Amino acid sequence: MQYLAALGGGSGIEYEILKTNPILEAFGNAKTSRNDNSSRFGKLIEIHFSETGKISGAKIQTFLLEKSRVVQCAEGERSYHIFYQLCAGAPPALREKLDLKSAYEYKYLKQSNCYSITGVDDAEQFRIVVEALDIVHVSKEDQESVFAMLAAVLWMGNVSFTVIDNENHVEAVADEGLTNVARLIGCDVGDLKQALSTRKMRVGNDNIIQKLTLSQAIDTRDALAKSIYACLFDWLVEQINKSLAVGKRRTGRSISILDIYGFESFDRNSFEQFCINYANERLQQHFNRHLFKLEQEEYIQDGIDWNRVDFEDNQDCLNLFEKKPLGLLSLLDEESTFPNGTDLTFANKLKQHLNSNSCFRGERGKAFSVCHYAGEVMYDTTGFLEKNRDLLHLDSIQLLSSCTCHLPQIFASNMLTQSEKPVVGPLYKSGGADSQKLSVATKFKGQLFQLMQRLETTTPHFIRCIKPNNFQSPGNYDQGLVLQQLRCCGVLEVVRISRSGFPTRMSHQKFARRYGFLLLESVASQDPLSVSVAILHQFNILPEMYQVGYTKLFFRTGQIGVLEDTRNHTLHGILRVQSCFRGHQARCHLRDLRRGIATLQSFVRGEKTRKEFAILLQRHRAAVVIQKQIRSRIGRKKFMSIYDASIVIQSVIRGWLVRRCSGDLGLLTAGGRKDKESDEVLVKSSFLAELQRRVLKAEAALREKEEENDILHQRLQQYENRWSEYELKMKSMEEVWQKQMRSLQSSLSIAKKSLAMDDSRRNSDASVNLNDDRDSSWDTGSNFRGQESNGMRPMSAGLTVISRMAEEFEQRSQVFGDDAKFLVEVKSGQTEASLNPDRELRRLKQMFEAWKKDYGSRLRETKVILQKLGNEEGSGDKARKKWWVRRNSSRFN
């Protein structure tokens, strides 16, 4: 395409044609296990030329986009490039609008664990795609809609389902994925949820809503995602064709470039490989027919002596695919029409009807093998029927038609239009939907036949792409792999025919017209066949190196080159002789022209000179007459006086000139006043020079001071920033210390209150007991007072410990507060000290943490001691109660 654009450029549209390539590659190419930029669709671009040979327009047609790659990728492969480019290169505004995330956060993209390609910048590629869309006149509004559809497809993969009953029926979860899909395509969340979870079926005059199982819901979701992407791809191709349309400029001159997938054979080959290899079989037959069949038929029709070359024909394999009613495509369409048809029943039907075919071989389970022209390939029928039906239920189409965005509405309209077209061939009823549609295989077969008819009406040229290795590594040439590809493509047979056949051919008339001038004029005037034979004999072409046909001459490889060399040598000699003769003629003509020009110039110059001389002579004579008259009128005396006056004037002028050139000598003798004035002028000039020098010096010093001021201002700003940071740190530390101090202080106050309450309670109990026991015996009273004194001593010890801890808390808090305040003053510069505030702050923090830890442990120990004292007090209360009971019982007794 670049070559054609360079040759036929000039109209400007060739640049648009070249810019379609980045768009189609982004939306139709993907990374596979064998190719980082594999085309997953077929493309035919027809480039039209004007009458002057300039490109006037183009039209693009696509075939069989691999839609399953949108929802499913093998390990190590990628989905279509545009998804990764959008995630990597979308600008912030678009990313926010579409709520885009990274590629690995989308389920459709993270299945293969491959998100990038070595040496490829997806963000830069996205910029190139956007630029190409601008060039092919896709508006910014449409571009945003396209990116919204891509984001909707990605978010649709994140839609999940939850089981709602015992029959495994599910409904879509109203999570981020569902809401984003509904927002991006412009539909209601509830409608989208219902379309993904249920299916409407028409039974008679009634509509029945059927709930879907998990597998059915996932298939419905994936079918909607694939249909949106496929329709988006077709819509883009349509917009490109509108931009490149030829219109009234169509002249019938065109060059078509077919870029279609090659033969594929993987570890697991599915429906896509089945269709791709069928298309390659058709193209291989066209290749064989053009290079083998037509070649040999031409030899036979022209009546030359020719030994037929045998080559492998793939017509049997094509019959296996296309034969009715028992071909692979017919059986596939037939099985797709059965509601209960499965991939296994399809495989069994193939084995039942096609086992006798030499190109077919049944395998175990759902597999079968086909012997293609390029080799044998085993296909797995899993998913064949579903992909061939390409089912999108009417509910999903109605959902798209109800969207507020214009692109989903266009997609739905196109789907309904396709379903309303007359159906030719097998039909498939879409599970209760009211629409019928062609199967994918039938549609692809129709496109392929149209393509072949088009190729038959053109002059084909074939380009075979040979892969040097299977590892995508440069400089690695696998000879066995290359040889296998050459055999599969039929290139070896082409070489064999070229070597054994006559690849160069020319009609008698053209041959005689091209080489007849090499013969004598008497022979060259005969009929073309006689002239052709005479040329062959004249240049000793061996009889086995050519054949004379009815209408053409056939030459083996290299023979026409001898005639071409002789022709070129003769033409070169003729041209050399002609150039010498023409040069001689030109030189003679130039010499005659120069001689004539010189003669003419001499006549013109002579006439001009004579006229000028006559004028000068006339002037001279007039001057002589005037001089005689003057001399006669002016006497000798008057002449001498004029002469003397002239000499005086000359002397004065010459003296003045001498004085002016010798300098201001007259100033030295002009008088005292003039000397003073000159001295004054000199002083003023020197003073002004000194002032100017000082001004310049002051300005330089001012600039230096301003630069120093700027540097100091920057340093001051840095110090202020650092001081604000340290101030924030100190405030945060002070707040933490205050909180911890308040916590410890509250703990101490609570402990003091509890001890005071216990002390007051004991004192009240002791006073009551003393008043009631005045009549008791001395021993008993003494024992009780002994117990009371024993109980009061530990309590007073506890109070002493708590008071000491409170004093320590107050002292420590005062010390830490003073230290922190001092560091703040040092940092702010209010206090001069040779300290590092940062290091001292860290040291103070470490001291505080160590003291806090030690103080907390001692506080816990104090609490334990107080609890023990409380237990002892409880046992003392019990003893006093027992003593009181005994005393009362003895008193009553």
mmCIF file of N, CA and C in Angstrom, residues 104 293 432:
data_model
loop_
_atom_site.group_PDB
_atom_site.id
_atom_site.type_symbol
_atom_site.label_atom_id
_atom_site.label_comp_id
_atom_site.label_asym_id
_atom_site.label_seq_id
_atom_site.Cartn_x
_atom_site.Cartn_y
_atom_site.Cartn_z
ATOM 1 N N TYR A 104 -5.280 -5.786 33.700
ATOM 2 C CA TYR A 104 -5.347 -7.016 34.491
ATOM 3 C C TYR A 104 -6.557 -7.058 35.431
ATOM 4 N N LYS A 293 -2.798 -25.320 -13.908
ATOM 5 C CA LYS A 293 -3.782 -25.738 -14.905
ATOM 6 C C LYS A 293 -3.780 -24.824 -16.125
ATOM 7 N N GLY A 432 -36.938 -19.479 20.227
ATOM 8 C CA GLY A 432 -38.136 -18.756 20.613
ATOM 9 C C GLY A 432 -38.171 -17.353 20.080
#
